[in-house]
PDB file of C-alpha atoms in Angstrom:
ATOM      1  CA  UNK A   1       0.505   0.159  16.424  1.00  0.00           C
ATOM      2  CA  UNK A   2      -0.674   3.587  14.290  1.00  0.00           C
ATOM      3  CA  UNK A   3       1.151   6.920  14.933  1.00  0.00           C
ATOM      4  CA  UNK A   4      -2.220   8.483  15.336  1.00  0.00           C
ATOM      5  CA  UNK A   5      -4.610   7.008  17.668  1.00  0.00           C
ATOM      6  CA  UNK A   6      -8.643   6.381  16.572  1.00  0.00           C
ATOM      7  CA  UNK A   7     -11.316   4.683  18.356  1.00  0.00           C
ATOM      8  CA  UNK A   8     -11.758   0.898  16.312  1.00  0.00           C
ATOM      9  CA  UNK A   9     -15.663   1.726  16.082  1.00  0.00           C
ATOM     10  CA  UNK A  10     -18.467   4.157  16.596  1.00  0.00           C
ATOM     11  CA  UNK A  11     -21.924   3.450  15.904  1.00  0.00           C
ATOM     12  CA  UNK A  12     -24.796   5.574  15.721  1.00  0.00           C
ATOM     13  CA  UNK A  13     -28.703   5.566  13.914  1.00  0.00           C
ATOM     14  CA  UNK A  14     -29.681   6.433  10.651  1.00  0.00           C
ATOM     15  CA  UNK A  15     -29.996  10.587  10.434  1.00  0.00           C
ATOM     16  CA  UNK A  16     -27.723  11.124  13.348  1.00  0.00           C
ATOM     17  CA  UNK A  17     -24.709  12.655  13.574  1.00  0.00           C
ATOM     18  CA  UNK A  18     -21.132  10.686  14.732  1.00  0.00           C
ATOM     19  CA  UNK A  19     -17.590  12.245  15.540  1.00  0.00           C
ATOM     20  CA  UNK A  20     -14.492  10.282  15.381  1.00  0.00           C
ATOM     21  CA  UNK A  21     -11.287  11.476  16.961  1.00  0.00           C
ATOM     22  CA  UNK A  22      -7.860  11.381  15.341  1.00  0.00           C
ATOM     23  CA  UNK A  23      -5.033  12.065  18.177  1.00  0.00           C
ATOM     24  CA  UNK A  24      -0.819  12.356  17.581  1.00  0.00           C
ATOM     25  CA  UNK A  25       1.611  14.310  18.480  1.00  0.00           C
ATOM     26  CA  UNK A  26       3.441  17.848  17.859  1.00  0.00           C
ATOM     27  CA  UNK A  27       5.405  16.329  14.593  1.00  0.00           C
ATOM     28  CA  UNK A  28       2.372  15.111  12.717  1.00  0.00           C
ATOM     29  CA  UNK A  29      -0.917  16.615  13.478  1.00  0.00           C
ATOM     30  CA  UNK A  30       0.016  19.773  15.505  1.00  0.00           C
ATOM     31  CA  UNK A  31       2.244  20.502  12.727  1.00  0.00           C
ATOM     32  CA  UNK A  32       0.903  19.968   9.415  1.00  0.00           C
ATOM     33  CA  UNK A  33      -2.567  19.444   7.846  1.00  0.00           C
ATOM     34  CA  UNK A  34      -4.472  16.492   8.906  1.00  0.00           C
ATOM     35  CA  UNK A  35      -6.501  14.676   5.733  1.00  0.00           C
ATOM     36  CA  UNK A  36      -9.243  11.981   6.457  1.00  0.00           C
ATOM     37  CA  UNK A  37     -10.042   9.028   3.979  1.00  0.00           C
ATOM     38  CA  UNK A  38     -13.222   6.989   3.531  1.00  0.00           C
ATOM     39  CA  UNK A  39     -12.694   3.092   2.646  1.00  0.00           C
ATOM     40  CA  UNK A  40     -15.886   1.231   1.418  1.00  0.00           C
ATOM     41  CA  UNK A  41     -15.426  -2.520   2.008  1.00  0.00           C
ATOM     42  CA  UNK A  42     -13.783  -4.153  -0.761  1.00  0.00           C
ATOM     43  CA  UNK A  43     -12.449  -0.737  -2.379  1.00  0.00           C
ATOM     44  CA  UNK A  44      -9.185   1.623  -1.962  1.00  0.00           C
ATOM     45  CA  UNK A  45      -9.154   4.938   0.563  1.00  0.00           C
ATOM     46  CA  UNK A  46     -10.833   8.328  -0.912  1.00  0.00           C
ATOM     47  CA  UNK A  47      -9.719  11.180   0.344  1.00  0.00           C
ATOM     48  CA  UNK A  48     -12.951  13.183   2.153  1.00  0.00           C
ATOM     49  CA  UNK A  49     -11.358  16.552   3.888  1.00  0.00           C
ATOM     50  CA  UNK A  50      -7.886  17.386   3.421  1.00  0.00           C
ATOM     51  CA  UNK A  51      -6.160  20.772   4.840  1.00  0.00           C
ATOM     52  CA  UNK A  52      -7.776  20.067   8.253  1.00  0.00           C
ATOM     53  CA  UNK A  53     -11.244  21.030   7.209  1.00  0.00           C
ATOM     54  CA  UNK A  54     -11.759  21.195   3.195  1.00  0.00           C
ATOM     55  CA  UNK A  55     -14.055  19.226   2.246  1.00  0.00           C
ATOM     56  CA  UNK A  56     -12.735  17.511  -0.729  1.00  0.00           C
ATOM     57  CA  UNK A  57     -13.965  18.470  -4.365  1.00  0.00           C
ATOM     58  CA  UNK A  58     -17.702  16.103  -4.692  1.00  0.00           C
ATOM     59  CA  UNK A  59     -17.867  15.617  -1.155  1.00  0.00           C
ATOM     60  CA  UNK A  60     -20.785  15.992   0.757  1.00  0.00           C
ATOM     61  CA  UNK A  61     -21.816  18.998   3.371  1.00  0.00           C
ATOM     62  CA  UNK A  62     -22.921  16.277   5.630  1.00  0.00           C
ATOM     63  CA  UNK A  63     -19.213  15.549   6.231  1.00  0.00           C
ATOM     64  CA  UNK A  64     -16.900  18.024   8.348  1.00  0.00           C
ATOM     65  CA  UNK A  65     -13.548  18.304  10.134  1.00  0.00           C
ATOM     66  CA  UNK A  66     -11.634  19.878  12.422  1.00  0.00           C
ATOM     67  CA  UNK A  67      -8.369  20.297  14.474  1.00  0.00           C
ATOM     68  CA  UNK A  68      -6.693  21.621  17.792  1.00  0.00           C
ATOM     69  CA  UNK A  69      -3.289  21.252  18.452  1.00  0.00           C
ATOM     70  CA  UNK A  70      -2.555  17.294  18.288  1.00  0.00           C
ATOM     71  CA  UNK A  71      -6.028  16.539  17.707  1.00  0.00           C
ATOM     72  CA  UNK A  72      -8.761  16.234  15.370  1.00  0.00           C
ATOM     73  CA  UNK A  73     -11.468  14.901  14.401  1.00  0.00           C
ATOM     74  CA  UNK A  74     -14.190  14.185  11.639  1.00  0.00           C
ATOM     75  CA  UNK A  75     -18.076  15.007  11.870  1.00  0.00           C
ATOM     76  CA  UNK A  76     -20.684  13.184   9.702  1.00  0.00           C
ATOM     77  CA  UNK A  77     -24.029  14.260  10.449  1.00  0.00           C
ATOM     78  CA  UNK A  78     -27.329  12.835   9.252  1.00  0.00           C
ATOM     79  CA  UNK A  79     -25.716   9.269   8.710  1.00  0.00           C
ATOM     80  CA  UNK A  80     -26.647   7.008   5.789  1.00  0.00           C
ATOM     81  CA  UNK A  81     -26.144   3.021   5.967  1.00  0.00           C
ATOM     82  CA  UNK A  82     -23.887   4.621   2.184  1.00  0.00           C
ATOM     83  CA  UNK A  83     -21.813   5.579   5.162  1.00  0.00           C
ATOM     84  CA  UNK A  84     -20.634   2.645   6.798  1.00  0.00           C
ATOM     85  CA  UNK A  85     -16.700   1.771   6.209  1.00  0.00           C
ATOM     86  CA  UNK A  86     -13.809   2.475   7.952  1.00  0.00           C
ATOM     87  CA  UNK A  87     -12.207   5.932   8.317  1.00  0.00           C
ATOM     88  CA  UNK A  88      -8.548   6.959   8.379  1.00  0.00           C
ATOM     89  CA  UNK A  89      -7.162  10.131   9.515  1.00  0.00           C
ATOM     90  CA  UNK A  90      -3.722  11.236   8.214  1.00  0.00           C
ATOM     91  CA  UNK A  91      -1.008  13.375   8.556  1.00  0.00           C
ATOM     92  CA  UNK A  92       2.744  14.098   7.418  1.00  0.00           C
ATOM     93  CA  UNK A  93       5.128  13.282  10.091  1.00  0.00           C
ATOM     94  CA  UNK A  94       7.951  16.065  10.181  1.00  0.00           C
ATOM     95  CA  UNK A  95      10.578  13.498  12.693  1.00  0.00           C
ATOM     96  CA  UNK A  96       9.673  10.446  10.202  1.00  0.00           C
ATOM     97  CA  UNK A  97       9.608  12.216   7.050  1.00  0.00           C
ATOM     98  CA  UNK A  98       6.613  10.023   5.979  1.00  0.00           C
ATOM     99  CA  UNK A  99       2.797   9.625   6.076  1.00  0.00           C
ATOM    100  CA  UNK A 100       1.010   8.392   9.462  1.00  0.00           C
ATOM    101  CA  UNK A 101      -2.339   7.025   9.513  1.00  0.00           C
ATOM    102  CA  UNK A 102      -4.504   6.429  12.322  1.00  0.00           C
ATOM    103  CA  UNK A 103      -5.617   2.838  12.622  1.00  0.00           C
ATOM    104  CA  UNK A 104      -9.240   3.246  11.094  1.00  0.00           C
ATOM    105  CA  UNK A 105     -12.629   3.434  12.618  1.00  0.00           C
ATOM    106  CA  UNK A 106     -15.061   0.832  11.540  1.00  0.00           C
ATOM    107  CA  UNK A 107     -18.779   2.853  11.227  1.00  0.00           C
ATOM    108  CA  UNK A 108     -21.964   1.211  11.528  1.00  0.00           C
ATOM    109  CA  UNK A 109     -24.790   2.999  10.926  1.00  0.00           C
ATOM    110  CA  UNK A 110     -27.719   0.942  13.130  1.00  0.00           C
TER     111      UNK A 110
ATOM    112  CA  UNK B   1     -10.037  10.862 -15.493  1.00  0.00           C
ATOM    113  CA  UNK B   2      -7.302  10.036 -13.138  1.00  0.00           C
ATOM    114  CA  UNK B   3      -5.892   6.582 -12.895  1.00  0.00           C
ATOM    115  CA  UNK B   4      -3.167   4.736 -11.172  1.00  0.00           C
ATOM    116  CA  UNK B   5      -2.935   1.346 -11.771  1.00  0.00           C
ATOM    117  CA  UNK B   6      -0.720  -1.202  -9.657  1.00  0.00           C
ATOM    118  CA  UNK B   7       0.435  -4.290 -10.754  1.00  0.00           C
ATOM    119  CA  UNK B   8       2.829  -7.276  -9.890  1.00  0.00           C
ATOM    120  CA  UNK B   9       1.561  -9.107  -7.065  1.00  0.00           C
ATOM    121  CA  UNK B  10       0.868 -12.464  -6.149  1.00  0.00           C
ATOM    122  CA  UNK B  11       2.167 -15.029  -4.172  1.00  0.00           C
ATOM    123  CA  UNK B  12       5.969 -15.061  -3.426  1.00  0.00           C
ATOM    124  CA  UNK B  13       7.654 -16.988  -1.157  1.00  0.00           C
ATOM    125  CA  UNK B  14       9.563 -15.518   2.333  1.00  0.00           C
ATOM    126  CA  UNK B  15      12.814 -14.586   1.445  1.00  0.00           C
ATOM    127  CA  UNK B  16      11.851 -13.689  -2.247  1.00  0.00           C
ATOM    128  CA  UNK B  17      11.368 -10.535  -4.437  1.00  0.00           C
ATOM    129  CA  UNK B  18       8.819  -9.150  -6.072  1.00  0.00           C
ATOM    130  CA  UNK B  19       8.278  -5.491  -8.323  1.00  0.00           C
ATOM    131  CA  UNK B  20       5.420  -3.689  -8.509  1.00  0.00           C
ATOM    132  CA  UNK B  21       4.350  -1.145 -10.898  1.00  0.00           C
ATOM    133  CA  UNK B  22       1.885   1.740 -11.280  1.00  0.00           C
ATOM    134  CA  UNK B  23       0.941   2.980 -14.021  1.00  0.00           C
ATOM    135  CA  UNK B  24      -0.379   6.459 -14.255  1.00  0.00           C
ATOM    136  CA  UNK B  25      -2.966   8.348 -17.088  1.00  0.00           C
ATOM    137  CA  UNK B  26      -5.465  10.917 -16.972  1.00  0.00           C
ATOM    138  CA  UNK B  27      -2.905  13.911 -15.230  1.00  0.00           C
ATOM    139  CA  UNK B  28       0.218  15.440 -15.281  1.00  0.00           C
ATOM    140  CA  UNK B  29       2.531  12.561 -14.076  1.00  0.00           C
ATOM    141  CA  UNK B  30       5.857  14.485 -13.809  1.00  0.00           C
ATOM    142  CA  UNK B  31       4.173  17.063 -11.436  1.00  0.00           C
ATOM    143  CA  UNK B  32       2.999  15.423  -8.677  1.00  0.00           C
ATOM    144  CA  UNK B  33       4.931  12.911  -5.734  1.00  0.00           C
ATOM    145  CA  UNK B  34       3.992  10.122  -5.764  1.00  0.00           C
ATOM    146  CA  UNK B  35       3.858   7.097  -2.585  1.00  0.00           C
ATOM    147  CA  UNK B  36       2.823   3.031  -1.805  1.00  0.00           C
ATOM    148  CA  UNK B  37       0.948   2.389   1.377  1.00  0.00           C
ATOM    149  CA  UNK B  38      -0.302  -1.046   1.932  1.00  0.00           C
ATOM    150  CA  UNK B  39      -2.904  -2.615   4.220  1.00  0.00           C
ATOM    151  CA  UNK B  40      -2.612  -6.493   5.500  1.00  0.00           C
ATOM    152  CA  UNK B  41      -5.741  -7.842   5.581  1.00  0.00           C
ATOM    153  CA  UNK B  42      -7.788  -6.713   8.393  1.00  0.00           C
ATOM    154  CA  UNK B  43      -5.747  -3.895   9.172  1.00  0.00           C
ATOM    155  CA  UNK B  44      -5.096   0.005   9.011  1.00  0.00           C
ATOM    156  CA  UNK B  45      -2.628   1.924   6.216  1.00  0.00           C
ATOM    157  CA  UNK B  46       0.838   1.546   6.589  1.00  0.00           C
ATOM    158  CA  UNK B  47       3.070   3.795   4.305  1.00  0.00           C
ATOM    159  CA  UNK B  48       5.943   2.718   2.814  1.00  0.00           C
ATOM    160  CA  UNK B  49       8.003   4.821   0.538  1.00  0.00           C
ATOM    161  CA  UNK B  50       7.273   8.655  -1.139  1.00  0.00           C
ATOM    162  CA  UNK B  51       9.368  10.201  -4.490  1.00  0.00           C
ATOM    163  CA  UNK B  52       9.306  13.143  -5.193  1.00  0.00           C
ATOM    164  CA  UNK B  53       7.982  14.707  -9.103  1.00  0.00           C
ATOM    165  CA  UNK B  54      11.431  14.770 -10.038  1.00  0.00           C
ATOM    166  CA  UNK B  55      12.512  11.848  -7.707  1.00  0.00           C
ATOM    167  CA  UNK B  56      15.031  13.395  -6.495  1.00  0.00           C
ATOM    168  CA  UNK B  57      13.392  13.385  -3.121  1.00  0.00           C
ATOM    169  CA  UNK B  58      13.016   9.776  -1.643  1.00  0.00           C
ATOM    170  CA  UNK B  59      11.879   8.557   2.055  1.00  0.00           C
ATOM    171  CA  UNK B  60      11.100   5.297   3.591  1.00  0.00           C
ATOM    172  CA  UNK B  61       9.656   3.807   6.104  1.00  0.00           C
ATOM    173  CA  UNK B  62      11.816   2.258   8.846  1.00  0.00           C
ATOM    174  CA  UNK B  63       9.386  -1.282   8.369  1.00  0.00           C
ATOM    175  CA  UNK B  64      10.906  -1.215   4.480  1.00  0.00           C
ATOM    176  CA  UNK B  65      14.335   0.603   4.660  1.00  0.00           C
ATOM    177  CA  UNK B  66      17.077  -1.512   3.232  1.00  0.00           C
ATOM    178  CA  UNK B  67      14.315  -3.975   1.530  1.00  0.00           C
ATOM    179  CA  UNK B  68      12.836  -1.569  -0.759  1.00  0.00           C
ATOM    180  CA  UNK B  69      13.248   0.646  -3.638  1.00  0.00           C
ATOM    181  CA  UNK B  70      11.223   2.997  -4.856  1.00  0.00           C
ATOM    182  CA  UNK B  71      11.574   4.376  -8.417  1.00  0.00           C
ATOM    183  CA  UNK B  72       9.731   6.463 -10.989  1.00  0.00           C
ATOM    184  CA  UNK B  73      10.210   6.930 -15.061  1.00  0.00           C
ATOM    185  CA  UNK B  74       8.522  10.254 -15.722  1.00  0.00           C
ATOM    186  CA  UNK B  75       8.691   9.788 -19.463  1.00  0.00           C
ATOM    187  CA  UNK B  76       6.707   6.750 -19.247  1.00  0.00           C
ATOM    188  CA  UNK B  77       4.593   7.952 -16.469  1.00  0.00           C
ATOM    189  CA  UNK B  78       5.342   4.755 -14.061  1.00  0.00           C
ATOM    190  CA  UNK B  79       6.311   4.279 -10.932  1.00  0.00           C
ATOM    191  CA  UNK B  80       7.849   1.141  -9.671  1.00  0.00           C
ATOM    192  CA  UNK B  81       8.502  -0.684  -5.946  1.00  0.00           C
ATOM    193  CA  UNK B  82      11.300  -2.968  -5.947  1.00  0.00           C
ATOM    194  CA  UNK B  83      10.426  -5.119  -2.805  1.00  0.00           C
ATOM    195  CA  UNK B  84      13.158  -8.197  -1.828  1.00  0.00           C
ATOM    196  CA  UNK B  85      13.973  -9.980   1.479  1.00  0.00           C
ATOM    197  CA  UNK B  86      10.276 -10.253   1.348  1.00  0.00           C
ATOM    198  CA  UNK B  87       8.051 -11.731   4.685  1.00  0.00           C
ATOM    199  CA  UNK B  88       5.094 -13.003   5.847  1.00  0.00           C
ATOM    200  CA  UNK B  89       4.568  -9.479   7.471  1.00  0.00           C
ATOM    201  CA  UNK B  90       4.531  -8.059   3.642  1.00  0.00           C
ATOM    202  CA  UNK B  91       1.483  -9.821   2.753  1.00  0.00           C
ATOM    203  CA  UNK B  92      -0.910  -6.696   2.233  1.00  0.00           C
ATOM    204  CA  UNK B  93      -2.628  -4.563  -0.367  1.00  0.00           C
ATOM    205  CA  UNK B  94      -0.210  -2.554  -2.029  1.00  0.00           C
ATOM    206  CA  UNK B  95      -1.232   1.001  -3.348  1.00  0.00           C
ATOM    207  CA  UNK B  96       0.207   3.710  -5.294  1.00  0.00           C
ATOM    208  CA  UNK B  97      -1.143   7.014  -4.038  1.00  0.00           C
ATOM    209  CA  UNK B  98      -0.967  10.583  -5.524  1.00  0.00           C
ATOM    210  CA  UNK B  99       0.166  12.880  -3.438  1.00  0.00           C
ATOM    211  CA  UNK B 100      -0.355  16.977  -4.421  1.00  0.00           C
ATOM    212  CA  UNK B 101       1.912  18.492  -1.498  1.00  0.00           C
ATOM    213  CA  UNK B 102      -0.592  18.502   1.915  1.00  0.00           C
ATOM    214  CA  UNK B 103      -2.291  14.922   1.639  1.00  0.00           C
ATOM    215  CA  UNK B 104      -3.387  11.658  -0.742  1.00  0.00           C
ATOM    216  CA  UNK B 105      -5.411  12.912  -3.152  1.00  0.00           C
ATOM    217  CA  UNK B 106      -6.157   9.925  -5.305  1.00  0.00           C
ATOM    218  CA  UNK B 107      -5.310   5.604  -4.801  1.00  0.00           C
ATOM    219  CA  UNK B 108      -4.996   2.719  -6.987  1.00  0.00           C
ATOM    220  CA  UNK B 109      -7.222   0.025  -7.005  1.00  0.00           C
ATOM    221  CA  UNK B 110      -4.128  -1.958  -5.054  1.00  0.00           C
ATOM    222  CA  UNK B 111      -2.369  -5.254  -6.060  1.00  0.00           C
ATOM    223  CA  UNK B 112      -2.702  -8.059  -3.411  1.00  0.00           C
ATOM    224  CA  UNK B 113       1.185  -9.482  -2.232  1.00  0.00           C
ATOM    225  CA  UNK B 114       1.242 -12.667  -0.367  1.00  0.00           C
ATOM    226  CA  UNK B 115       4.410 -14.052   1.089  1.00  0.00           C
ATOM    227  CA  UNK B 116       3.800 -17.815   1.775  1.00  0.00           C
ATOM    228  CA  UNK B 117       5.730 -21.159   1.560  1.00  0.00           C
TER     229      UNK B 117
END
């Protein structure tokens, strides 16, 4: 079981926009930056926004972030089937003195 | 161009040890943390272990505490995961991760770890 909870899927059609939620607690999220990661199948994790909301450096407009107290969550807007893999939020727990990770989100784009 | 490469897995059998290394080119080794996450097939990121640039500075996860070792040899720019007392629950993609102060910046490519009679 992840430290930081994510839906297992969303799905959504080709040009529209998807959100996925990242939710924890006041020692991880609330507390320090929250990064997400993009994993095509078959590859390793690339980071996407780090700092809650910066995109990261060659990374598209399309995707943004954001975060509220123990939540957050990352926006992709006019989805590409390039999209579709799973995405990870994460965060530096302060009580565990290590990374979390949310569980992943598979995306399908329809 | 940044690279971290991981190497040392394969198949071990429960109750065995393995070590992986990374090896890392392209940046400024000594000035960045460093940590291993894995994945088990299937399934989400699971961190294991973080040093510090200096490794002074080590942490663990509870799964891995007392099993593993993580070390680093900034003059040879490697890093290094000592792994015994190994199970069937270790069997997972092992990465090495750069790690610039406020997230992951950059993976390895991972090195697979199977613990199987």
């Amino acid at each position: 079981q992840s430290v930081l909870t994510q839906p297992p899927s969303v799905s959504a059609a080709p040009g529209q926009r998807v959100t996925i939620s990242c939710s924890g607690s006041s020692s991880n999220i609330a507390s320090n930056y929250v990064s997400w990661y993009q994993q095509l199948p078959g590859t390793a994790p690339k980071v996407l926004i780090h700092d809650d909301d910066k995109r990261a450096s060659g990374i598209a407009d399309r995707f943004s972030a954001s975060k509220s107290g123990t939540s957050a969550s990352l926006g992709i807007t006019g989805l590409q089937t390039g999209d579709e893999a799973d995405y990870f939020c994460g965060a530096w727990d302060t009580s565990l003195s290590g990374w979390v990770f949310g569980g992943g989100t598979k995306l399908t784009v329809l | 161009e940044v690279q971290l490469v991981e190497s040392g897995g394969g198949l071990i059998q429960p109750g065995g040890s393995l070590r992986l290394s990374c090896a890392a080119s392209g940046f400024t080794f000594h000035s960045y943390s460093i940590n291993w996450v894995r994945q088990a097939p299937g399934k989400g990121l699971e961190w294991l272990a973080y040093i510090s640039s200096s490794g002074r500075t080590i942490y663990y996860a509870d799964s891995v505490k007392g099993r593993f070792t993580i070390a680093r040899d900034n003059a040879k720019n490697s890093l290094s995961l000592q792994m015994n007392s190994l199970r069937a629950e270790d069997t997972a993609v092992y990465y090495c991760a750069r790690d610039p102060g406020d997230y992951i910046d950059f993976w390895g490519q991972g090195t697979l770890v199977t613990v199987s009679s």
